[in-house]
Amino acid sequence: MREGIGRYIVRRLGFACLSLLGISVVTFALVHLAPGDAASGGQGSALVSREAAEAQRRLFFLDLPLFFNADPLGVLGRADRLCGRVAVHGIAGLLRCGTACAPSVAKGLRRCRSLPQHLQSSYLKHLRAAHPALPSLDESGGKKALLDRLDAARIDRIAAKLGGEDRAESDLVGLGSAAVPAVIRVLLKGQAPSADAAARVARRLVGVGGALAPGAVARRAGLKRWEEWWYQHQRDYLRFSAGARRMGHLTETRFAKWVGRIASLDFGYSLSDGRPVSEKLAEALPITLLLSLLSLLLAYVLAVPLAVHGAARKGRGDERAISLLLFALYSTPSFWMAMMLVMLLGGVGYADVFPIHGLSSPGAEELTALNWLLDRLWHLVLPVFCLSYGSLAVLSRYQRGALLDALGQDYIRTARSKGLSERRVIWRHALPNALLPMITLLGLQFPYLIGGSVIIERIFGIPGMGLLAFEAFLQRDYPLIMAVSVLSAALTLFGLLVADILYAFVDPRICLDAGKGPPS
Amino acid sequence: MKLSIPSATRCFSTNLLWVSLVGVLAGCPPSDRGKATAKEPAPGKASTLVVHIDVNPPALLPTIHPDQWAVRITSHNVYEALLRYSPNPPYGLEGELATAWKIEEEGRVLTFELRRGVRWHDGKPFTARDVRFTLDRILDEKVRAASTRATLAPHIERYEVLGPHRFRIVCKKASPFFLHALPAVPIIPEHIFRDSDLNHHPRLRSPLGTGPYRFVRWRSGRDITLERHKGYWGKKASIERLVFRVVRSPQQALRLAHRGELDFLPRLHGSQLGSALENDVVLRRRFRRIQHVTPGTSYVLLNHRRSMFSDVRVRRALSLLLDVETIVTHLMRGQAKRISSLYWMGDPDCDQGLRPTRFDPAAAVKLLDSVAADSDGDGIREVGGKPFRFTFFVVAASRTTRRWATIYQQQLKKAGIEMTIKPVEWAAYLQAIRRHDFDMGTLGMAFSAPYSDLYLQFHSSQADDGQNYGAYSNPEADRLMAAIRREMDPKKRRAQGTRLQHLLAADVAAIPLFTLTEPGLLSRRVQGALSTFPWYRLASWRLTNVSAAQKR
């Protein structure tokens, strides 16, 4: 059976990955098809110039198509296209593509018969004017010397000397955008003197970004910023080969860029405040986990005894009273309960028992560890109660139903006729066989563990996942929305998997290996 | 200037529910017993002012993230500008980091003497290089400071450091408004921000300035703490700590106020505040009401390119049919003040003598009969041979606007005009009005200085590519608006401004609605609650000691 489980898990994980991909495709499409986008929305946006809005859109790949790019263009592709229309648009567009594609553009301009012959020299003249460090065209063979200077292998050789030779820096800056890929490669390797020199060069070449600050943490953060920049802007500097272009139909899309990031567990940057999404998740997740684990634990710990009591004393007065109470709890909305509790126990008019906002008192950090813990627990009482009573009611009803079912079975009659005590019959024989629904429900609880509850978190002022997601939706903060929904989807799938595996341990009749029949 | 939806859209729909629940609970015994249970603030906390904020700001440098709370928390508290506004209307300019400024060449050249001996919170001296660095960054296209850049860039020709404490700005043309843009430009330290990309700098979340308060910590989503800076160059702040506590639900904020956990609630909902004060003795005893008038105006935007609105009598009739008084008193409930001019009401040049258009359907019908009679008798008037029908765009998130639009729709129907209300998303609305593809809508102007410059919104040159979305055009108004932008003499400017306001009102360039106000609660412990433009000046507030407050 152990073998079976191994294979089963692998198969299920495969399916889970597929479903996750499907879920993310659907969520991604829905999120992006909603009207308004982050770059054009927002109330201050009437001000932002068209260029600034465009730059903002590019930062988040909003200029790329969602799933299929019919026309993927690297900088070379763009230049090639411009070559054909140079007579109409002038060569300004070509110059904007920078030196990265100069050799190929020069070739293209010469080859194209329909264009006037002087265009190539005119282009090179302008290029030289924009980059005075390149060889002059006036000398004989100047044209060839200029284009040779931009040879990729040669640039790589210079970049390798960064940090060692002082001349390398000025040489690379003089080359313009053609030097960017090589410089970034050196930069992202992150080795001490060369990467610092590369960061200086890159900053001068592209006009943004920062030097690598001293200190390991700051340095890593600086490198990460550059990595991010390169991920966003590489299509302006890289020349796609024919194969890369064919792949580009799929890779040069918003979805692919996003998946590419997720693959390295990087959720990108939040649109609303520019902080890394992972940092925001790391702030909110522990708070929500604390709340939901506590409430889940409370619900399970109380639900089982309640269910046993309910099943054993079915139909008696006290059992009916408890059932009624549970039904009442089940049908009470948690926000109403939360507000009633705040009103009655929160020191607003009636008893002042519990604090009503936040997770610690103001000034709690000056308390001793024990007092701090007590203060924290005191703050948790109301929210945890509000989060747990609903599932407590559901769980105990399910469990009671399953127990009653089990108690009607033949083996229970056998056990009873053996003369076992009622306590032993229920706890030892009936209960283990009635745990299946609890496990199913446990699996389904997983997404709630990290999803948090918007309303409870809002009422009690707890900055957890629910509020984070809610505000992300209001602000159309795509990266954050996607991160939260994918995380929930992954946990749901994981929860279902865990539940299925637990079934096998609890109930030997369930066999996970489809190849074999159930053991008799 | 910024555009905004002219109504409170920040409240979530769940608020409605809370409001109604409070209504239910009003039947419960009044909370007199709260007197015994509510705690007075502990004596050790006496010198802390806890301010309620209803959202967690994205960052704390207003130039990069022009968020309202970022401005209110940092400016003139942590960061300082060259100039600031003096308290109380008419809000004159006074020196902050500049001690004196000389205006030469008819206002084109401004030379600032900077304050000596000012130090950043980390002890490094403040010099003219920091001012240059700040302007460098703002004017840099790669820095995400679009809104500040938009107010400064059109004016500035060049600027230079003349000495460690002397700085000069040369403007392209003289403008009376340029100096008034400077209080909204926080000066940032060059030695902190120099080395890295300003858009993502970690100091955006832990500001370091020259102001009377020093940043202590920000627990995201919970609170932001500032502490009195001991080495401040000027009069030290009286309150030792400012804590800005994030409480998203306004009802919860009121409860925390009752418990004595908040001292100042600057922005509440008018209706909630009213019922809370009525039912809660403790709140009444501990707090007093305070009100802040936001610098902006809201108005109904008309598309002057539509032929049906081309006759001024039609526009006048449309404004006579809009019952602004009812909207302000019954729908906005203390959240707005009625206005008659398109100028901001706090502007010293705002003509207080201009009477608001009264609600008068009879007069409107009479006016309409003369231009747009119902010739075919179907109950809908004809204008220019076509039935008088138009669409009113309402931003979907703005519930108040939707409500009064329905009332307006009925009034128009009675007068024989058919108006369709179309709720749209803000982004879609913006797109439509930019293309002049609309009939009528609402818009708000937010002023960054207590001087109203209507040029961008109403000058005919701004119709095609600018913010004059209604495409209003009137040669005389154009002349006045252009003149006001150049006039350095305040008296002449005021005279021109008065003429302009009367002209825009007579011409019904737009229908002025209201200015939004923010009602709030302030603890009675606070003395000398000084307010200035654009918000309160917390650094000059004082707290009385707790025992005095208890005697009250």
Coordinates of C-alpha atoms in Angstrom, one line a residue, chain B residues 61-529:
Chain B
L61 CA 7.1 61.0 0.6
P62 CA 4.3 63.0 -1.0
T63 CA 6.3 64.0 -4.0
I64 CA 6.5 60.3 -5.1
H65 CA 3.2 59.1 -3.7
P66 CA 0.8 62.1 -3.7
D67 CA -1.4 60.4 -1.1
Q68 CA -3.5 62.7 1.1
W69 CA -2.4 61.1 4.4
A70 CA 1.2 61.0 3.3
V71 CA 0.9 64.8 2.9
R72 CA -0.9 65.3 6.2
I73 CA 1.5 63.2 8.2
T74 CA 4.8 64.4 6.8
S75 CA 4.6 67.9 5.5
H76 CA 5.7 70.5 7.9
N77 CA 6.0 67.8 10.5
V78 CA 8.8 65.6 9.2
Y79 CA 9.7 67.3 5.9
E80 CA 9.7 71.1 5.5
A81 CA 9.4 73.3 2.5
L82 CA 11.0 76.6 1.6
L83 CA 7.8 78.4 2.5
R84 CA 4.6 77.6 4.3
Y85 CA 1.2 79.2 4.8
S86 CA 0.4 81.3 7.8
P87 CA -2.5 80.1 9.9
N88 CA -6.1 81.3 9.2
P89 CA -7.4 82.9 6.0
P90 CA -6.2 84.6 3.9
Y91 CA -3.2 82.2 4.4
G92 CA -0.2 84.5 3.6
L93 CA 3.2 82.9 2.9
E94 CA 5.8 82.7 5.6
G95 CA 9.4 81.4 5.5
E96 CA 10.1 77.9 6.7
L97 CA 13.5 76.7 5.4
A98 CA 13.9 80.1 3.7
T99 CA 14.2 83.1 5.9
A100 CA 13.7 85.7 3.3
W101 CA 13.1 85.9 -0.4
K102 CA 13.7 88.6 -2.9
I103 CA 11.6 89.1 -6.0
E104 CA 13.4 90.8 -8.9
E105 CA 12.9 91.5 -12.6
E106 CA 9.1 91.9 -12.2
G107 CA 8.8 88.6 -10.5
R108 CA 10.9 86.4 -12.8
V109 CA 13.9 86.0 -10.5
L110 CA 13.4 84.7 -7.0
T111 CA 16.4 84.6 -4.6
F112 CA 16.0 82.8 -1.3
E113 CA 18.0 83.2 1.8
L114 CA 18.0 79.8 3.5
R115 CA 17.8 79.3 7.2
R116 CA 21.2 78.8 8.8
G117 CA 22.0 76.2 11.4
V118 CA 19.3 73.8 10.3
R119 CA 20.2 70.2 10.6
W120 CA 18.6 67.1 9.2
H121 CA 17.4 64.6 11.8
D122 CA 20.6 62.6 11.4
G123 CA 22.7 65.7 12.2
K124 CA 24.0 66.6 8.8
P125 CA 23.6 70.3 7.9
F126 CA 20.9 71.5 5.5
T127 CA 22.2 73.6 2.6
A128 CA 21.2 75.0 -0.7
R129 CA 22.5 71.8 -2.4
D130 CA 19.5 69.9 -0.9
V131 CA 17.1 72.4 -2.5
R132 CA 18.8 71.9 -5.8
F133 CA 18.7 68.2 -5.4
T134 CA 15.0 68.3 -4.6
L135 CA 14.2 70.3 -7.7
D136 CA 16.6 68.1 -9.8
R137 CA 14.7 65.0 -8.8
I138 CA 11.2 66.6 -9.3
L139 CA 12.0 67.8 -12.8
D140 CA 13.6 64.5 -13.8
E141 CA 11.2 62.7 -16.1
K142 CA 12.2 59.3 -14.7
V143 CA 11.1 60.2 -11.2
R144 CA 7.5 59.4 -10.5
A145 CA 6.6 62.9 -9.3
A146 CA 4.2 63.8 -12.1
S147 CA 1.8 65.9 -10.1
T148 CA 4.5 68.1 -8.4
R149 CA 6.3 68.3 -11.8
A150 CA 3.1 69.5 -13.5
T151 CA 2.9 72.5 -11.1
L152 CA 6.6 73.4 -11.2
A153 CA 7.9 72.5 -14.6
P154 CA 5.9 75.1 -16.7
H155 CA 7.3 77.9 -14.6
I156 CA 10.9 77.1 -14.0
E157 CA 13.6 78.2 -16.5
R158 CA 16.6 77.4 -14.4
Y159 CA 17.9 77.5 -10.8
E160 CA 21.3 77.8 -9.1
V161 CA 23.1 77.5 -5.9
L162 CA 24.5 80.9 -5.0
G163 CA 26.1 79.9 -1.7
P164 CA 25.6 77.4 1.0
H165 CA 22.5 79.3 2.2
R166 CA 21.4 81.1 -0.9
F167 CA 19.4 79.8 -3.8
R168 CA 18.0 81.3 -6.9
I169 CA 15.1 80.3 -9.2
V170 CA 14.6 81.9 -12.5
C171 CA 11.1 81.6 -13.9
K172 CA 10.2 81.7 -17.6
K173 CA 7.6 84.4 -17.0
A174 CA 6.4 86.2 -13.9
S175 CA 3.6 84.4 -12.2
P176 CA 1.8 85.3 -9.0
F177 CA 1.1 81.6 -8.4
F178 CA 4.6 80.2 -8.5
L179 CA 5.5 81.0 -4.9
H180 CA 2.3 79.4 -3.8
A181 CA 3.4 76.1 -5.3
L182 CA 6.5 76.0 -3.0
P183 CA 4.8 75.1 0.3
A184 CA 3.8 71.8 -1.3
V185 CA 7.3 70.9 -2.2
P186 CA 9.0 69.1 0.7
I187 CA 12.8 69.5 0.6
I188 CA 14.5 66.1 0.8
P189 CA 18.1 65.4 2.0
E190 CA 20.6 64.9 -0.8
H191 CA 23.0 62.8 1.3
I192 CA 20.2 60.2 1.9
F193 CA 18.5 60.0 -1.5
R194 CA 21.5 60.6 -3.7
D195 CA 22.7 57.2 -4.4
S196 CA 19.7 55.3 -5.3
D197 CA 16.6 55.3 -7.4
L198 CA 14.1 57.7 -5.7
N199 CA 11.0 55.8 -7.0
H200 CA 12.0 52.8 -4.8
H201 CA 14.1 54.2 -2.1
P202 CA 13.7 52.5 1.3
R203 CA 13.5 56.0 2.9
L204 CA 10.1 56.4 1.2
R205 CA 8.8 54.4 4.2
S206 CA 11.0 56.0 6.8
P207 CA 11.3 59.7 6.1
L208 CA 14.1 61.9 7.3
G209 CA 13.6 65.6 7.2
T210 CA 14.3 68.8 9.1
G211 CA 10.9 69.3 10.7
P212 CA 9.7 69.5 14.3
Y213 CA 8.9 65.7 14.4
R214 CA 11.2 62.8 13.8
F215 CA 10.0 59.6 12.2
V216 CA 10.1 56.7 14.7
R217 CA 8.4 53.7 13.1
W218 CA 5.7 52.5 10.9
R219 CA 3.9 49.3 11.6
S220 CA 2.2 48.8 8.3
G221 CA -1.6 48.7 8.5
R222 CA -1.4 49.5 12.2
D223 CA 0.3 52.8 13.2
I224 CA 2.8 55.4 12.3
T225 CA 4.7 57.1 15.1
L226 CA 6.5 60.5 15.1
E227 CA 8.5 61.9 18.0
R228 CA 9.3 65.5 18.9
H229 CA 12.7 66.4 17.4
K230 CA 14.9 67.8 20.2
G231 CA 17.3 69.6 17.9
Y232 CA 14.6 71.4 15.9
W233 CA 15.7 74.8 14.7
G234 CA 12.5 76.6 15.6
K235 CA 10.0 76.5 18.4
K236 CA 9.9 72.9 19.6
A237 CA 6.6 71.1 19.3
S238 CA 4.7 70.8 22.5
I239 CA 3.2 67.4 22.0
E240 CA 5.9 64.7 22.4
R241 CA 4.6 62.0 20.2
L242 CA 2.2 61.8 17.3
V243 CA 0.7 58.4 16.6
F244 CA -1.3 58.0 13.5
R245 CA -3.4 54.9 14.1
V246 CA -5.0 53.1 11.1
V247 CA -8.6 52.2 11.9
R248 CA -10.4 51.4 8.7
S249 CA -14.0 51.3 10.0
P250 CA -15.3 54.7 11.1
Q251 CA -17.7 53.0 13.6
Q252 CA -14.8 51.3 15.2
A253 CA -12.9 54.6 15.4
L254 CA -15.8 56.1 17.3
R255 CA -15.8 53.2 19.7
L256 CA -12.1 53.6 20.2
A257 CA -12.6 57.3 20.8
H258 CA -15.1 56.5 23.4
R259 CA -12.6 54.2 25.1
G260 CA -10.1 57.0 25.1
E261 CA -7.8 55.3 22.6
L262 CA -8.0 58.1 20.0
D263 CA -7.6 61.8 20.6
F264 CA -8.3 63.2 17.2
L265 CA -10.5 61.9 14.5
P266 CA -10.1 64.2 11.6
R267 CA -12.2 62.6 8.9
L268 CA -15.6 61.1 9.8
H269 CA -18.9 60.7 8.0
G270 CA -21.3 63.4 8.9
S271 CA -24.3 61.2 9.6
Q272 CA -22.3 58.7 11.7
L273 CA -20.8 61.6 13.7
G274 CA -24.2 63.1 14.4
S275 CA -25.8 60.0 15.7
A276 CA -22.7 59.0 17.7
L277 CA -22.6 62.3 19.5
E278 CA -26.3 62.3 20.2
N279 CA -26.2 58.8 21.8
D280 CA -22.9 59.0 23.6
V281 CA -22.4 61.2 26.6
V282 CA -18.8 60.2 27.0
L283 CA -17.9 61.2 23.5
R284 CA -19.7 64.6 24.1
R285 CA -17.8 65.1 27.3
R286 CA -14.4 64.2 26.0
F287 CA -14.6 65.6 22.4
R288 CA -15.6 68.6 20.5
R289 CA -16.5 68.9 16.9
I290 CA -14.0 70.2 14.4
Q291 CA -14.4 70.8 10.7
H292 CA -11.9 71.1 7.9
V293 CA -12.9 72.6 4.5
T294 CA -11.0 70.7 1.8
P295 CA -9.4 72.9 -0.8
G296 CA -11.5 72.2 -3.8
T297 CA -14.8 72.7 -5.6
S298 CA -17.2 70.3 -7.2
Y299 CA -19.3 71.3 -10.2
V300 CA -21.6 70.0 -12.9
L301 CA -19.6 69.8 -16.1
L302 CA -21.5 70.7 -19.3
N303 CA -20.2 69.9 -22.8
H304 CA -20.3 73.3 -24.5
R305 CA -19.7 71.6 -27.9
R306 CA -23.2 70.0 -27.8
S307 CA -25.6 72.2 -29.7
M308 CA -28.4 71.8 -27.2
F309 CA -26.3 73.6 -24.5
S310 CA -25.1 76.4 -26.8
D311 CA -27.8 78.9 -25.7
V312 CA -27.0 80.5 -22.4
R313 CA -30.7 80.5 -21.5
V314 CA -30.8 76.7 -21.7
R315 CA -27.8 76.5 -19.4
R316 CA -29.3 79.0 -17.0
A317 CA -32.5 76.9 -17.0
L318 CA -30.6 73.7 -16.3
S319 CA -28.9 75.4 -13.3
L320 CA -32.3 76.7 -12.0
L321 CA -33.6 73.2 -12.0
L322 CA -30.9 71.8 -9.9
D323 CA -31.7 72.0 -6.2
V324 CA -28.2 72.2 -4.7
E325 CA -29.5 73.4 -1.4
T326 CA -31.4 70.1 -0.8
I327 CA -28.4 68.1 -1.9
V328 CA -26.1 69.8 0.5
T329 CA -28.4 69.7 3.5
H330 CA -30.1 66.3 3.1
L331 CA -27.8 64.2 1.1
M332 CA -24.4 65.4 2.0
R333 CA -25.4 66.0 5.7
G334 CA -22.6 68.2 6.9
Q335 CA -20.1 66.8 4.5
A336 CA -20.3 69.8 2.1
K337 CA -20.7 73.6 1.9
R338 CA -22.7 75.2 -0.8
I339 CA -20.8 77.4 -3.2
S340 CA -21.8 80.1 -5.7
S341 CA -18.4 80.6 -7.4
L342 CA -16.0 78.2 -9.1
Y343 CA -13.2 79.7 -7.0
W344 CA -12.3 77.9 -3.8
M345 CA -14.2 79.4 -0.9
G346 CA -11.1 79.9 1.2
D347 CA -9.4 81.9 -1.6
P348 CA -9.2 85.5 -0.5
D349 CA -10.2 86.5 -4.0
C350 CA -13.4 84.4 -3.9
D351 CA -16.2 86.8 -4.3
Q352 CA -18.4 86.3 -1.2
G353 CA -21.0 88.7 -2.7
L354 CA -21.9 86.3 -5.6
R355 CA -25.3 84.9 -4.8
P356 CA -25.9 81.2 -5.4
T357 CA -28.5 80.3 -8.1
R358 CA -31.7 79.5 -6.3
F359 CA -33.9 76.5 -7.2
D360 CA -36.7 77.9 -9.3
P361 CA -38.5 75.5 -11.7
A362 CA -41.1 78.2 -12.7
A363 CA -38.4 80.6 -13.9
A364 CA -36.6 77.7 -15.7
V365 CA -39.8 76.8 -17.6
K366 CA -40.3 80.4 -18.6
L367 CA -36.7 80.5 -19.9
L368 CA -37.0 77.2 -21.7
D369 CA -40.3 78.2 -23.4
S370 CA -38.5 81.0 -25.1
V371 CA -35.7 78.8 -26.6
A372 CA -36.9 75.3 -26.6
A373 CA -40.7 75.0 -26.8
D374 CA -42.4 71.7 -27.0
S375 CA -43.6 72.2 -30.6
D376 CA -44.9 68.7 -31.3
G377 CA -46.7 68.3 -27.9
D378 CA -45.1 65.0 -26.9
G379 CA -44.0 66.3 -23.5
I380 CA -40.4 66.7 -24.5
R381 CA -39.1 70.0 -25.6
E382 CA -37.3 70.4 -28.9
V383 CA -34.0 72.3 -29.1
G384 CA -32.6 73.1 -32.6
G385 CA -35.3 70.8 -34.1
K386 CA -34.3 67.8 -32.1
P387 CA -35.9 66.4 -28.9
F388 CA -34.1 67.7 -25.8
R389 CA -32.5 64.5 -24.5
F390 CA -29.1 64.0 -23.0
T391 CA -27.0 61.7 -20.9
F392 CA -25.6 62.4 -17.4
F393 CA -22.5 60.4 -16.6
V394 CA -22.1 59.4 -13.0
V395 CA -19.1 57.7 -11.6
A396 CA -20.4 54.3 -10.4
A397 CA -18.5 54.4 -7.1
S398 CA -20.1 57.8 -6.1
R399 CA -23.4 56.8 -4.4
T400 CA -24.3 60.4 -3.4
T401 CA -24.1 61.6 -6.9
R402 CA -26.3 58.8 -8.1
R403 CA -28.9 59.7 -5.6
W404 CA -29.1 63.4 -6.4
A405 CA -28.9 62.7 -10.1
T406 CA -32.2 60.9 -9.8
I407 CA -33.8 63.9 -8.2
Y408 CA -32.4 66.2 -10.9
Q409 CA -33.7 63.8 -13.5
Q410 CA -37.3 64.1 -12.1
Q411 CA -37.1 67.9 -12.0
L412 CA -35.9 67.9 -15.6
K413 CA -38.7 65.6 -16.7
K414 CA -41.3 67.9 -15.2
A415 CA -39.8 70.7 -17.2
G416 CA -39.9 68.6 -20.4
I417 CA -36.3 67.5 -20.6
E418 CA -35.2 63.9 -20.7
M419 CA -32.0 63.0 -18.9
T420 CA -30.6 59.5 -18.9
I421 CA -28.3 58.6 -16.0
K422 CA -25.3 56.4 -17.0
P423 CA -23.1 55.0 -14.3
V424 CA -19.5 54.4 -15.5
E425 CA -16.2 53.5 -14.1
W426 CA -13.9 56.4 -13.2
A427 CA -11.3 55.3 -15.9
A428 CA -14.0 55.1 -18.5
Y429 CA -15.5 58.4 -17.5
L430 CA -12.1 60.1 -17.7
Q431 CA -11.6 58.7 -21.2
A432 CA -15.0 59.9 -22.3
I433 CA -14.6 63.5 -21.0
R434 CA -11.1 63.7 -22.4
R435 CA -12.5 63.0 -25.8
H436 CA -15.4 65.4 -25.2
D437 CA -17.6 62.5 -25.8
F438 CA -20.3 63.2 -23.1
D439 CA -23.2 65.6 -22.5
M440 CA -23.1 66.2 -18.8
G441 CA -21.2 64.9 -15.8
T442 CA -19.7 66.0 -12.5
L443 CA -16.1 66.9 -11.7
G444 CA -14.1 68.2 -8.8
M445 CA -11.1 70.5 -8.8
A446 CA -8.6 70.2 -5.9
F447 CA -6.4 73.2 -5.4
S448 CA -2.9 72.8 -4.2
A449 CA -2.7 76.4 -3.1
P450 CA -5.3 78.7 -1.6
Y451 CA -5.4 80.6 -4.9
S452 CA -7.8 79.4 -7.6
D453 CA -6.3 79.4 -11.1
L454 CA -9.1 78.3 -13.5
Y455 CA -6.9 78.6 -16.6
L456 CA -6.4 74.9 -17.1
Q457 CA -10.1 74.0 -16.6
F458 CA -11.8 76.9 -18.4
H459 CA -9.5 78.6 -20.9
S460 CA -10.4 77.8 -24.5
S461 CA -6.8 76.9 -25.3
Q462 CA -7.0 73.9 -22.9
A463 CA -10.1 72.5 -24.7
D464 CA -8.4 70.2 -27.2
D465 CA -5.5 68.7 -25.3
G466 CA -6.0 70.0 -21.8
Q467 CA -8.4 69.7 -18.9
N468 CA -11.1 72.0 -20.2
Y469 CA -13.2 69.0 -20.8
G470 CA -16.4 71.0 -21.2
A471 CA -14.7 72.9 -24.0
Y472 CA -15.9 76.2 -22.5
S473 CA -14.9 79.2 -24.6
N474 CA -15.5 82.9 -24.1
P475 CA -13.0 85.5 -25.4
E476 CA -13.5 87.8 -22.4
A477 CA -13.1 85.0 -19.9
D478 CA -10.0 83.8 -21.7
R479 CA -8.5 87.3 -21.5
L480 CA -9.3 87.5 -17.8
M481 CA -7.9 84.1 -17.0
A482 CA -4.7 84.8 -18.9
A483 CA -4.3 88.2 -17.2
I484 CA -4.8 86.8 -13.7
R485 CA -2.0 84.4 -14.3
R486 CA 0.4 87.3 -15.0
E487 CA -0.9 90.0 -12.7
M488 CA 1.5 90.5 -9.8
D489 CA -0.5 93.3 -8.1
P490 CA -2.9 91.6 -5.7
K491 CA -5.5 94.3 -5.8
K492 CA -5.8 94.3 -9.6
R493 CA -5.8 90.5 -9.6
R494 CA -8.7 90.5 -7.2
A495 CA -10.7 92.9 -9.4
Q496 CA -10.1 90.7 -12.4
G497 CA -11.0 87.7 -10.4
T498 CA -14.3 89.2 -9.3
R499 CA -15.1 90.0 -12.9
L500 CA -14.2 86.5 -14.0
Q501 CA -16.4 84.9 -11.3
H502 CA -19.4 87.0 -12.3
L503 CA -18.8 86.3 -16.0
L504 CA -18.5 82.5 -15.5
A505 CA -21.7 82.6 -13.3
A506 CA -23.7 84.6 -15.8
D507 CA -22.4 82.5 -18.6
V508 CA -23.1 79.2 -16.7
A509 CA -19.7 77.8 -17.7
A510 CA -20.4 75.0 -15.2
I511 CA -22.9 74.6 -12.4
P512 CA -21.1 75.1 -9.1
L513 CA -22.2 72.5 -6.5
F514 CA -20.3 72.4 -3.2
T515 CA -17.0 72.2 -1.4
L516 CA -16.4 69.0 0.6
T517 CA -15.8 69.4 4.3
E518 CA -14.4 66.8 6.7
P519 CA -16.2 66.8 10.0
G520 CA -14.2 65.4 12.8
L521 CA -13.8 65.0 16.6
L522 CA -11.0 66.6 18.7
S523 CA -10.2 65.7 22.3
R524 CA -10.9 68.6 24.7
R525 CA -7.4 67.9 26.0
V526 CA -6.0 69.7 22.9
Q527 CA -5.5 73.4 23.1
G528 CA -4.8 75.8 20.3
A529 CA -5.9 73.5 17.5

